[in-house]
Amino acid sequence: LLRIFISHLFYVLFLGARGETTELMAVAGAQVVLPCKCETSQCDPAAITWSKENGGTVWRKQSSGLQYWGSSWFGKGEARVRCPHTEFAKGDYSLEINNVKEDDAGLYTCKVELRSRVTVKQVMLRVLQVSVSPSAPVRGDRVSIKCTVTPRLEGTVVQWMLNSYPVVLKDSNIRTVPGGLQIAPVTENEAGAWTCAVQTFDNVLQASVQLTVRGITQPPKDDTKLYAALGSPFTIPCMFSPEIVPRGTLVEKLDSGIPQVFSNRSASSSSWDKSIIIQDVVPENEGRYQCSGTTSRGRLTRTMQLVVAKIVMSKKKDSLMLSCHLSDSSEVTKYEWVHVSYDVNGTEMVGPILKDQTIYVKEDWGEWTCRYYGENGLLGNVTIPVHLTAGQRGEKSSGVSSNTGTVIGLSFLLIILLLVLAQMYKNHQRRKRILQYPALETIVHTISNEREEREKSRVKE
């Protein structure tokens, strides 16, 4: 031991070696840069060696410029570590590590050899990683979320967030355990991005993991409000995670006295989509529904509420009052009316846009749509049936004018036909009267012949 100590002291004093340790923390999967800079005015060419404690050489460059990589740092033919050669002239030999892994944690040494002078710098790399187990739980499972720092760092302060909001542990199904949290039982409310924030040496470092809870995916949570327009088709969702094959699935209406089960109007033939279709929404469809199914982990259920929207019309003197009514308007924050009309060519024209639950318009104006919004955006819309738009009135008047000539012509032909028929009837009646007196017919015929003979004789003379 004494000889080792004396050798190390001689190495430091006579070769100018100088050791410094820098603390770094990186998030697993990210990139980290381990600093190593030459502090003399002329640093190139220098021999650089990066090594990892108990891991051998990571990267090495000879003074001639040749570079070498450790075999364990290659993945799919590409090295995960590199030192940008463009920085060598500045004396910067920092090591870049891409896609940091937990195994990359440890003590690194950068040794710079330049003209018999050796500079040694050390970097302690700690890796922050968040993991969830099991990786894809089913609703009702016990889930563990761990936040680990490798190598372990004493005295760290850890804060947890779910979807960027601080996690509240009081009166919940979440409790702290050594190294992380435990959720039992897990529900869809705990699904999302779990973030572990750790106070590092100079700032706060965060790492996240996505927690996906398998079960019923649509509707996304219990008591979800769904909005449907009166008289329009609507799909009541009941969708399971694709990895789940539920049994005994059904959609039922809960607040109708006896639960009303929908089983023969499925919107899809897939094993995980059991949504049902209502062809024409009526006021009686409003109410609470439940989607349910049985898996190997137990019974899964999800409740929802169907809200029916309609437009109520009433006559007010020379205008029409339109009012947008919802069976439950507790989530509505504002209403918006959009006017749609059509010109003679059928071109759609939009406007004006009014903002109120009740509006007054001219009775013969075109189509009106009521849009209703909540805190997170559009909830739904309902459209008033079109009775007579401007385009339809134009088409009607145009049709009348184009058919006027045709009607007049047909009437004239009909009159002529009636006159011809009347004349034929008169001739027929006269002939019937003559046939009643045969002698008179003979006399008339003889007189006619004699008249013709006299005319012929006159012509000959």
Short mmCIF file of C-alpha atoms in Angstrom, two decimals:
data_model
loop_
_atom_site.label_atom_id
_atom_site.label_comp_id
_atom_site.label_asym_id
_atom_site.label_seq_id
_atom_site.Cartn_x
_atom_site.Cartn_y
_atom_site.Cartn_z
CA LEU A 1 0.00 0.00 0.00
CA LEU A 2 2.87 2.37 0.80
CA ARG A 3 4.48 1.76 -2.58
CA ILE A 4 1.13 2.40 -4.34
CA PHE A 5 0.67 5.64 -2.43
CA ILE A 6 4.20 6.85 -3.23
CA SER A 7 3.78 5.95 -6.92
CA HIS A 8 0.49 7.82 -7.14
CA LEU A 9 1.99 10.87 -5.39
CA PHE A 10 4.98 10.84 -7.73
CA TYR A 11 2.62 10.59 -10.73
CA VAL A 12 0.63 13.61 -9.57
CA LEU A 13 3.61 15.79 -8.69
CA PHE A 14 5.90 15.08 -11.60
CA LEU A 15 3.47 14.52 -14.46
CA GLY A 16 1.08 17.32 -13.49
CA ALA A 17 -1.95 15.11 -13.15
CA ARG A 18 -4.92 16.82 -11.54
CA GLY A 19 -8.17 15.07 -10.48
CA GLU A 20 -11.57 16.77 -10.27
CA THR A 21 -15.01 15.19 -9.76
CA THR A 22 -18.20 16.60 -11.26
CA GLU A 23 -21.67 15.40 -10.26
CA LEU A 24 -24.28 14.95 -13.03
CA MET A 25 -27.76 13.45 -13.15
CA ALA A 26 -29.49 12.39 -16.35
CA VAL A 27 -32.91 10.99 -17.21
CA ALA A 28 -33.01 7.49 -18.65
CA GLY A 29 -33.56 7.62 -22.42
CA ALA A 30 -32.22 11.17 -22.80
CA GLN A 31 -28.80 12.52 -23.79
CA VAL A 32 -26.12 13.64 -21.38
CA VAL A 33 -22.79 15.40 -21.90
CA LEU A 34 -19.91 14.57 -19.55
CA PRO A 35 -17.61 17.64 -19.43
CA CYS A 36 -13.87 17.47 -20.02
CA LYS A 37 -11.91 20.53 -21.15
CA CYS A 38 -8.23 21.22 -21.57
CA GLU A 39 -7.21 24.41 -19.75
CA THR A 40 -4.00 25.22 -21.63
CA SER A 41 -3.75 27.56 -24.61
CA GLN A 42 -2.67 24.83 -27.03
CA CYS A 43 -4.48 21.51 -26.52
CA ASP A 44 -4.33 19.83 -29.91
CA PRO A 45 -3.02 17.31 -30.73
CA ALA A 46 -3.69 15.53 -27.43
CA ALA A 47 -4.37 11.93 -26.49
CA ILE A 48 -7.77 11.53 -24.83
CA THR A 49 -9.09 8.52 -22.97
CA TRP A 50 -12.60 8.20 -21.49
CA SER A 51 -13.07 5.20 -19.21
CA LYS A 52 -15.76 3.96 -16.83
CA GLU A 53 -15.06 2.47 -13.45
CA ASN A 54 -15.41 -1.31 -13.69
CA GLY A 55 -16.38 -0.83 -17.35
CA GLY A 56 -13.09 -0.35 -19.20
CA THR A 57 -12.47 2.10 -22.02
CA VAL A 58 -15.45 3.99 -23.38
CA TRP A 59 -13.73 6.13 -26.05
CA ARG A 60 -10.12 6.88 -26.88
CA LYS A 61 -8.32 9.18 -29.32
CA GLN A 62 -4.61 9.04 -30.00
CA SER A 63 -2.58 12.17 -30.69
CA SER A 64 -2.45 11.03 -34.33
CA GLY A 65 -6.23 11.38 -34.56
CA LEU A 66 -7.22 7.69 -34.56
CA GLN A 67 -10.33 6.97 -32.47
CA TYR A 68 -11.50 3.80 -30.71
CA TRP A 69 -14.76 2.81 -28.99
CA GLY A 70 -15.48 0.22 -26.36
CA SER A 71 -17.44 -2.76 -27.72
CA SER A 72 -20.19 -2.43 -25.12
CA TRP A 73 -21.07 1.05 -26.39
CA PHE A 74 -22.13 -0.10 -29.83
CA GLY A 75 -25.81 -0.72 -30.60
CA LYS A 76 -27.09 -1.81 -34.02
CA GLY A 77 -23.79 -0.83 -35.64
CA GLU A 78 -23.77 2.70 -34.18
CA ALA A 79 -21.91 4.00 -31.15
CA ARG A 80 -23.96 5.56 -28.37
CA VAL A 81 -21.02 7.75 -27.36
CA ARG A 82 -18.98 10.32 -29.25
CA CYS A 83 -16.74 13.35 -28.81
CA PRO A 84 -17.45 16.00 -31.47
CA HIS A 85 -14.15 16.51 -33.30
CA THR A 86 -15.17 20.07 -34.20
CA GLU A 87 -14.60 21.00 -30.56
CA PHE A 88 -11.09 19.53 -30.27
CA ALA A 89 -9.40 22.74 -31.43
CA LYS A 90 -11.08 24.53 -28.51
CA GLY A 91 -9.77 21.97 -26.07
CA ASP A 92 -13.26 20.52 -25.47
CA TYR A 93 -13.25 16.72 -25.20
CA SER A 94 -16.69 16.34 -23.57
CA LEU A 95 -18.31 12.93 -24.01
CA GLU A 96 -21.87 12.69 -25.37
CA ILE A 97 -23.92 9.66 -24.34
CA ASN A 98 -27.17 9.09 -26.25
CA ASN A 99 -30.16 7.11 -24.98
CA VAL A 100 -28.87 6.92 -21.43
CA LYS A 101 -29.49 3.60 -19.67
CA GLU A 102 -29.52 2.72 -16.01
CA ASP A 103 -26.34 0.67 -16.56
CA ASP A 104 -24.56 3.82 -17.77
CA ALA A 105 -24.58 5.21 -14.23
CA GLY A 106 -21.22 5.30 -12.48
CA LEU A 107 -17.87 7.07 -12.24
CA TYR A 108 -16.23 8.19 -15.50
CA THR A 109 -12.63 9.36 -15.92
CA CYS A 110 -11.33 11.67 -18.64
CA LYS A 111 -7.54 11.59 -19.06
CA VAL A 112 -5.89 14.20 -21.30
CA GLU A 113 -2.22 13.60 -22.22
CA LEU A 114 -0.46 16.59 -23.81
CA ARG A 115 3.32 17.00 -24.01
CA SER A 116 4.14 14.91 -20.93
CA ARG A 117 1.36 16.59 -18.99
CA VAL A 118 -1.58 14.49 -17.86
CA THR A 119 -4.88 15.97 -16.71
CA VAL A 120 -7.44 13.69 -15.07
CA LYS A 121 -11.05 14.69 -14.48
CA GLN A 122 -13.80 12.55 -13.06
CA VAL A 123 -17.54 12.71 -13.59
CA MET A 124 -20.10 10.88 -11.44
CA LEU A 125 -23.13 10.16 -13.59
CA ARG A 126 -26.36 9.32 -11.81
CA VAL A 127 -29.37 8.10 -13.80
CA LEU A 128 -32.94 9.00 -12.85
CA GLN A 129 -35.56 6.49 -13.96
CA VAL A 130 -39.29 6.02 -13.37
CA SER A 131 -40.91 2.60 -13.86
CA VAL A 132 -44.38 1.15 -13.47
CA SER A 133 -45.29 -2.45 -12.64
CA PRO A 134 -47.26 -4.13 -14.12
CA SER A 135 -46.69 -2.20 -17.35
CA ALA A 136 -50.31 -2.48 -18.60
CA PRO A 137 -52.59 -3.11 -15.63
CA VAL A 138 -56.31 -3.80 -15.74
CA ARG A 139 -58.66 -1.72 -13.65
CA GLY A 140 -58.63 -3.11 -10.10
CA ASP A 141 -54.99 -4.28 -10.15
CA ARG A 142 -52.32 -3.25 -7.64
CA VAL A 143 -49.74 -0.97 -9.33
CA SER A 144 -46.31 0.14 -8.16
CA ILE A 145 -44.58 3.26 -9.49
CA LYS A 146 -40.91 3.63 -8.57
CA CYS A 147 -38.51 6.54 -8.88
CA THR A 148 -34.86 5.43 -8.62
CA VAL A 149 -31.55 7.28 -8.74
CA THR A 150 -28.56 5.10 -9.68
CA PRO A 151 -26.12 5.20 -7.91
CA ARG A 152 -28.29 6.02 -4.92
CA LEU A 153 -28.10 9.60 -3.70
CA GLU A 154 -28.90 10.27 -0.06
CA GLY A 155 -31.02 13.18 1.03
CA THR A 156 -32.94 13.66 -2.23
CA VAL A 157 -36.41 15.21 -2.13
CA VAL A 158 -38.94 13.56 -4.45
CA GLN A 159 -42.23 15.12 -5.58
CA TRP A 160 -44.88 13.29 -7.62
CA MET A 161 -47.18 14.73 -10.27
CA LEU A 162 -49.95 13.18 -12.38
CA ASN A 163 -50.61 14.91 -15.70
CA SER A 164 -48.67 17.97 -14.42
CA TYR A 165 -50.76 18.24 -11.22
CA PRO A 166 -49.37 17.45 -7.73
CA VAL A 167 -50.51 14.07 -6.43
CA VAL A 168 -52.80 14.23 -3.40
CA LEU A 169 -52.30 11.18 -1.17
CA LYS A 170 -54.84 11.97 1.53
CA ASP A 171 -58.14 10.06 1.30
CA SER A 172 -57.10 8.31 -1.92
CA ASN A 173 -56.09 4.85 -3.12
CA ILE A 174 -52.44 5.99 -3.42
CA ARG A 175 -49.87 5.53 -0.68
CA THR A 176 -46.12 5.93 -0.40
CA VAL A 177 -43.80 2.92 -0.24
CA PRO A 178 -40.00 2.73 -0.17
CA GLY A 179 -38.75 4.03 -3.49
CA GLY A 180 -42.10 5.16 -4.88
CA LEU A 181 -45.88 4.85 -4.75
CA GLN A 182 -48.45 2.09 -4.68
CA ILE A 183 -51.94 2.37 -6.19
CA ALA A 184 -54.53 -0.15 -5.04
CA PRO A 185 -56.90 -0.60 -6.70
CA VAL A 186 -55.95 1.28 -9.85
CA THR A 187 -58.69 3.03 -11.84
CA GLU A 188 -58.86 5.10 -15.01
CA ASN A 189 -58.49 8.19 -12.82
CA GLU A 190 -54.83 7.26 -12.26
CA ALA A 191 -54.08 6.82 -15.97
CA GLY A 192 -51.74 9.35 -17.56
CA ALA A 193 -48.20 10.70 -17.24
CA TRP A 194 -46.62 10.13 -13.81
CA THR A 195 -43.69 12.47 -13.16
CA CYS A 196 -41.01 12.14 -10.52
CA ALA A 197 -39.24 15.44 -9.71
CA VAL A 198 -35.89 15.19 -7.90
CA GLN A 199 -33.84 18.04 -6.55
CA THR A 200 -30.40 17.68 -8.15
CA PHE A 201 -27.18 19.48 -7.40
CA ASP A 202 -28.13 22.72 -9.16
CA ASN A 203 -31.73 22.30 -10.39
CA VAL A 204 -34.80 20.05 -10.42
CA LEU A 205 -34.69 17.04 -12.73
CA GLN A 206 -37.89 15.32 -13.85
CA ALA A 207 -38.56 11.86 -15.29
CA SER A 208 -41.93 10.56 -16.47
CA VAL A 209 -43.65 7.29 -17.27
CA GLN A 210 -47.00 6.69 -18.95
CA LEU A 211 -49.56 4.62 -17.06
CA THR A 212 -52.25 3.02 -19.21
CA VAL A 213 -55.11 1.32 -17.41
CA ARG A 214 -56.85 -1.32 -19.49
CA GLY A 215 -60.59 -1.65 -19.19
CA ILE A 216 -63.38 0.49 -20.63
CA THR A 217 -61.83 3.21 -22.79
CA GLN A 218 -65.04 4.92 -23.94
CA PRO A 219 -66.60 6.66 -22.18
CA PRO A 220 -63.32 7.72 -20.53
CA LYS A 221 -64.73 8.07 -16.99
CA ASP A 222 -67.87 7.55 -14.93
CA ASP A 223 -70.74 10.03 -15.22
CA THR A 224 -69.49 11.34 -18.57
CA LYS A 225 -72.08 13.58 -20.22
CA LEU A 226 -72.94 12.81 -23.85
CA TYR A 227 -74.84 15.32 -26.02
CA ALA A 228 -77.28 14.30 -28.77
CA ALA A 229 -79.56 16.34 -31.06
CA LEU A 230 -83.26 15.55 -31.06
CA GLY A 231 -84.28 13.54 -34.14
CA SER A 232 -80.70 12.67 -35.13
CA PRO A 233 -78.87 9.32 -34.91
CA PHE A 234 -76.48 8.90 -31.99
CA THR A 235 -73.98 6.28 -30.84
CA ILE A 236 -73.77 5.46 -27.13
CA PRO A 237 -70.14 4.39 -26.58
CA CYS A 238 -69.12 1.16 -24.88
CA MET A 239 -65.55 0.37 -25.90
CA PHE A 240 -63.01 -1.86 -24.16
CA SER A 241 -59.23 -2.01 -24.50
CA PRO A 242 -58.33 -4.05 -27.62
CA GLU A 243 -56.32 -6.52 -25.49
CA ILE A 244 -59.45 -7.38 -23.50
CA VAL A 245 -62.12 -9.81 -24.74
CA PRO A 246 -65.08 -9.10 -22.43
CA ARG A 247 -67.98 -11.46 -21.90
CA GLY A 248 -71.58 -10.63 -21.19
CA THR A 249 -71.28 -7.07 -22.46
CA LEU A 250 -74.36 -4.89 -22.50
CA VAL A 251 -75.55 -1.29 -22.51
CA GLU A 252 -78.56 -0.53 -20.34
CA LYS A 253 -80.62 2.50 -19.38
CA LEU A 254 -80.64 2.81 -15.61
CA ASP A 255 -83.30 5.39 -14.74
CA SER A 256 -86.26 3.96 -16.66
CA GLY A 257 -87.81 1.99 -13.79
CA ILE A 258 -86.84 -1.41 -15.15
CA PRO A 259 -83.35 -1.28 -16.73
CA GLN A 260 -83.71 -1.15 -20.51
CA VAL A 261 -81.11 -3.38 -22.19
CA PHE A 262 -79.80 -2.63 -25.70
CA SER A 263 -78.43 -5.76 -27.36
CA ASN A 264 -79.35 -5.89 -31.06
CA ARG A 265 -78.17 -2.52 -32.37
CA SER A 266 -74.41 -2.79 -32.06
CA ALA A 267 -72.36 -0.16 -33.88
CA SER A 268 -69.48 -2.60 -34.54
CA SER A 269 -68.83 -6.32 -34.90
CA SER A 270 -65.50 -6.21 -33.06
CA SER A 271 -65.05 -8.00 -29.75
CA TRP A 272 -64.01 -4.84 -27.91
CA ASP A 273 -66.45 -2.27 -29.37
CA LYS A 274 -69.94 -2.81 -27.94
CA SER A 275 -71.35 0.66 -28.65
CA ILE A 276 -75.02 0.87 -29.62
CA ILE A 277 -76.81 3.12 -32.11
CA ILE A 278 -80.01 5.10 -31.53
CA GLN A 279 -81.43 5.79 -35.00
CA ASP A 280 -83.57 8.79 -34.02
CA VAL A 281 -83.09 10.44 -30.66
CA VAL A 282 -86.34 11.17 -28.81
CA PRO A 283 -86.85 12.97 -25.46
CA GLU A 284 -87.31 9.60 -23.72
CA ASN A 285 -83.69 8.67 -24.55
CA GLU A 286 -82.42 11.24 -22.05
CA GLY A 287 -81.02 9.74 -18.86
CA ARG A 288 -78.27 7.57 -17.34
CA TYR A 289 -76.75 4.55 -19.09
CA GLN A 290 -74.27 1.88 -18.08
CA CYS A 291 -71.71 -0.01 -20.16
CA SER A 292 -70.52 -3.26 -18.59
CA GLY A 293 -68.63 -6.46 -19.34
CA THR A 294 -66.90 -9.31 -17.53
CA THR A 295 -63.16 -10.08 -17.85
CA SER A 296 -60.83 -12.52 -16.13
CA ARG A 297 -60.18 -9.82 -13.50
CA GLY A 298 -63.87 -9.26 -12.72
CA ARG A 299 -66.77 -7.07 -13.79
CA LEU A 300 -66.04 -3.72 -15.48
CA THR A 301 -68.69 -0.98 -15.52
CA ARG A 302 -68.89 2.61 -16.69
CA THR A 303 -71.82 5.02 -16.31
CA MET A 304 -72.73 7.95 -18.54
CA GLN A 305 -75.54 10.46 -19.01
CA LEU A 306 -77.21 11.24 -22.33
CA VAL A 307 -78.29 14.88 -22.68
CA VAL A 308 -80.85 15.66 -25.41
CA ALA A 309 -80.71 19.06 -27.14
CA LYS A 310 -83.56 20.64 -29.11
CA ILE A 311 -84.66 23.99 -30.54
CA VAL A 312 -87.97 25.43 -29.37
CA MET A 313 -89.71 27.77 -31.86
CA SER A 314 -92.48 30.26 -31.14
CA LYS A 315 -94.07 33.10 -33.09
CA LYS A 316 -93.50 36.63 -31.76
CA LYS A 317 -95.34 39.24 -33.87
CA ASP A 318 -93.38 39.59 -37.12
CA SER A 319 -90.40 37.47 -35.98
CA LEU A 320 -89.64 33.94 -34.85
CA MET A 321 -88.16 33.17 -31.42
CA LEU A 322 -85.63 30.32 -31.36
CA SER A 323 -84.49 28.93 -28.02
CA CYS A 324 -81.82 26.27 -27.45
CA HIS A 325 -82.93 23.82 -24.75
CA LEU A 326 -80.90 20.97 -23.18
CA SER A 327 -82.22 18.38 -20.75
CA ASP A 328 -79.13 19.14 -18.61
CA SER A 329 -77.28 22.38 -19.18
CA SER A 330 -75.05 22.28 -16.08
CA GLU A 331 -71.84 22.02 -18.16
CA VAL A 332 -72.82 24.68 -20.75
CA THR A 333 -70.94 27.97 -20.50
CA LYS A 334 -72.12 29.70 -23.70
CA TYR A 335 -74.39 29.36 -26.74
CA GLU A 336 -73.71 30.29 -30.34
CA TRP A 337 -76.17 30.47 -33.27
CA VAL A 338 -74.98 30.06 -36.86
CA HIS A 339 -77.18 31.01 -39.82
CA VAL A 340 -76.89 29.03 -43.07
CA SER A 341 -78.75 30.02 -46.26
CA TYR A 342 -78.55 29.17 -49.95
CA ASP A 343 -78.69 31.32 -53.08
CA VAL A 344 -80.44 30.52 -56.38
CA ASN A 345 -77.50 28.32 -57.47
CA GLY A 346 -77.53 26.36 -54.21
CA THR A 347 -74.34 27.97 -52.89
CA GLU A 348 -74.11 27.85 -49.10
CA MET A 349 -73.76 31.16 -47.25
CA VAL A 350 -72.91 31.28 -43.54
CA GLY A 351 -73.76 34.19 -41.26
CA PRO A 352 -74.60 36.02 -39.16
CA ILE A 353 -73.42 34.44 -35.88
CA LEU A 354 -75.36 35.34 -32.72
CA LYS A 355 -74.40 34.56 -29.12
CA ASP A 356 -77.30 33.91 -26.77
CA GLN A 357 -79.49 31.02 -25.70
CA THR A 358 -82.58 32.65 -27.27
CA ILE A 359 -82.62 34.71 -30.47
CA TYR A 360 -85.26 36.45 -32.63
CA VAL A 361 -85.15 36.08 -36.43
CA LYS A 362 -87.37 36.59 -39.46
CA GLU A 363 -89.63 33.63 -40.04
CA ASP A 364 -88.48 32.97 -43.62
CA TRP A 365 -84.73 33.07 -42.88
CA GLY A 366 -82.77 29.92 -43.67
CA GLU A 367 -81.29 27.22 -41.46
CA TRP A 368 -80.16 27.92 -37.90
CA THR A 369 -77.74 25.81 -35.84
CA CYS A 370 -77.30 26.18 -32.09
CA ARG A 371 -73.83 25.31 -30.81
CA TYR A 372 -73.25 24.96 -27.07
CA TYR A 373 -69.84 25.06 -25.39
CA GLY A 374 -68.31 23.97 -22.09
CA GLU A 375 -65.07 24.83 -20.33
CA ASN A 376 -63.07 22.53 -22.64
CA GLY A 377 -64.70 23.55 -25.94
CA LEU A 378 -67.64 22.47 -28.10
CA LEU A 379 -70.07 20.04 -26.46
CA GLY A 380 -72.51 19.58 -29.35
CA ASN A 381 -75.00 21.26 -31.69
CA VAL A 382 -78.58 21.01 -32.89
CA THR A 383 -80.10 22.35 -36.13
CA ILE A 384 -83.61 23.63 -36.76
CA PRO A 385 -85.41 21.95 -39.70
CA VAL A 386 -85.45 24.09 -42.86
CA HIS A 387 -88.96 25.09 -43.94
CA LEU A 388 -88.30 27.49 -46.84
CA THR A 389 -84.92 28.96 -47.64
CA ALA A 390 -84.15 31.84 -49.95
CA GLY A 391 -82.78 29.44 -52.54
CA GLN A 392 -85.96 27.38 -52.56
CA ARG A 393 -88.11 30.50 -53.05
CA GLY A 394 -85.98 31.53 -56.04
CA GLU A 395 -86.23 28.08 -57.56
CA LYS A 396 -90.02 28.10 -57.13
CA SER A 397 -90.55 31.46 -58.87
CA SER A 398 -88.16 30.47 -61.64
CA GLY A 399 -90.12 27.27 -62.20
CA VAL A 400 -93.44 29.12 -62.42
CA SER A 401 -92.15 31.56 -65.04
CA SER A 402 -90.62 28.82 -67.17
CA ASN A 403 -93.86 26.74 -67.18
CA THR A 404 -96.26 29.58 -68.04
CA GLY A 405 -95.71 29.28 -71.83
CA THR A 406 -96.22 25.54 -71.75
CA VAL A 407 -99.53 25.86 -69.89
CA ILE A 408 -100.85 28.49 -72.35
CA GLY A 409 -99.89 26.38 -75.38
CA LEU A 410 -101.60 23.29 -74.02
CA SER A 411 -104.74 25.28 -73.24
CA PHE A 412 -104.89 26.62 -76.86
CA LEU A 413 -104.57 23.11 -78.31
CA LEU A 414 -107.29 21.87 -76.00
CA ILE A 415 -109.68 24.58 -77.22
CA ILE A 416 -109.05 23.71 -80.88
CA LEU A 417 -109.65 20.03 -80.16
CA LEU A 418 -112.96 20.81 -78.47
CA LEU A 419 -114.10 22.91 -81.50
CA VAL A 420 -113.27 20.07 -83.92
CA LEU A 421 -115.17 17.58 -81.81
CA ALA A 422 -118.19 19.92 -81.66
CA GLN A 423 -118.24 20.30 -85.47
CA MET A 424 -118.00 16.54 -85.98
CA TYR A 425 -120.89 16.07 -83.57
CA LYS A 426 -123.06 18.58 -85.51
CA ASN A 427 -122.38 16.85 -88.84
CA HIS A 428 -123.29 13.52 -87.32
CA GLN A 429 -126.58 14.85 -86.00
CA ARG A 430 -127.52 16.42 -89.38
CA ARG A 431 -126.83 13.16 -91.21
CA LYS A 432 -129.06 11.27 -88.74
CA ARG A 433 -131.94 13.67 -89.41
CA ILE A 434 -131.64 13.24 -93.24
CA LEU A 435 -131.58 9.42 -93.06
CA GLN A 436 -135.02 9.49 -91.36
CA TYR A 437 -136.60 10.56 -94.78
CA PRO A 438 -135.32 8.33 -97.66
CA ALA A 439 -137.49 10.00 -100.34
CA LEU A 440 -136.15 13.38 -99.40
CA GLU A 441 -132.66 11.98 -99.68
CA THR A 442 -133.46 10.71 -103.23
CA ILE A 443 -134.85 14.07 -104.30
CA VAL A 444 -131.79 15.88 -102.96
CA HIS A 445 -129.54 13.43 -104.77
CA THR A 446 -131.45 13.82 -108.11
CA ILE A 447 -131.36 17.60 -107.96
CA SER A 448 -127.64 17.50 -107.29
CA ASN A 449 -127.06 15.25 -110.35
CA GLU A 450 -129.13 17.47 -112.66
CA ARG A 451 -127.20 20.54 -111.53
CA GLU A 452 -123.92 18.81 -112.39
CA GLU A 453 -125.21 17.83 -115.89
CA ARG A 454 -126.29 21.39 -116.71
CA GLU A 455 -122.92 22.72 -115.67
CA LYS A 456 -121.15 20.20 -117.95
CA SER A 457 -123.39 21.12 -120.98
CA ARG A 458 -122.69 24.80 -120.48
CA VAL A 459 -119.01 24.16 -120.50
CA LYS A 460 -119.23 22.22 -123.83
CA GLU A 461 -121.19 25.02 -125.57
#
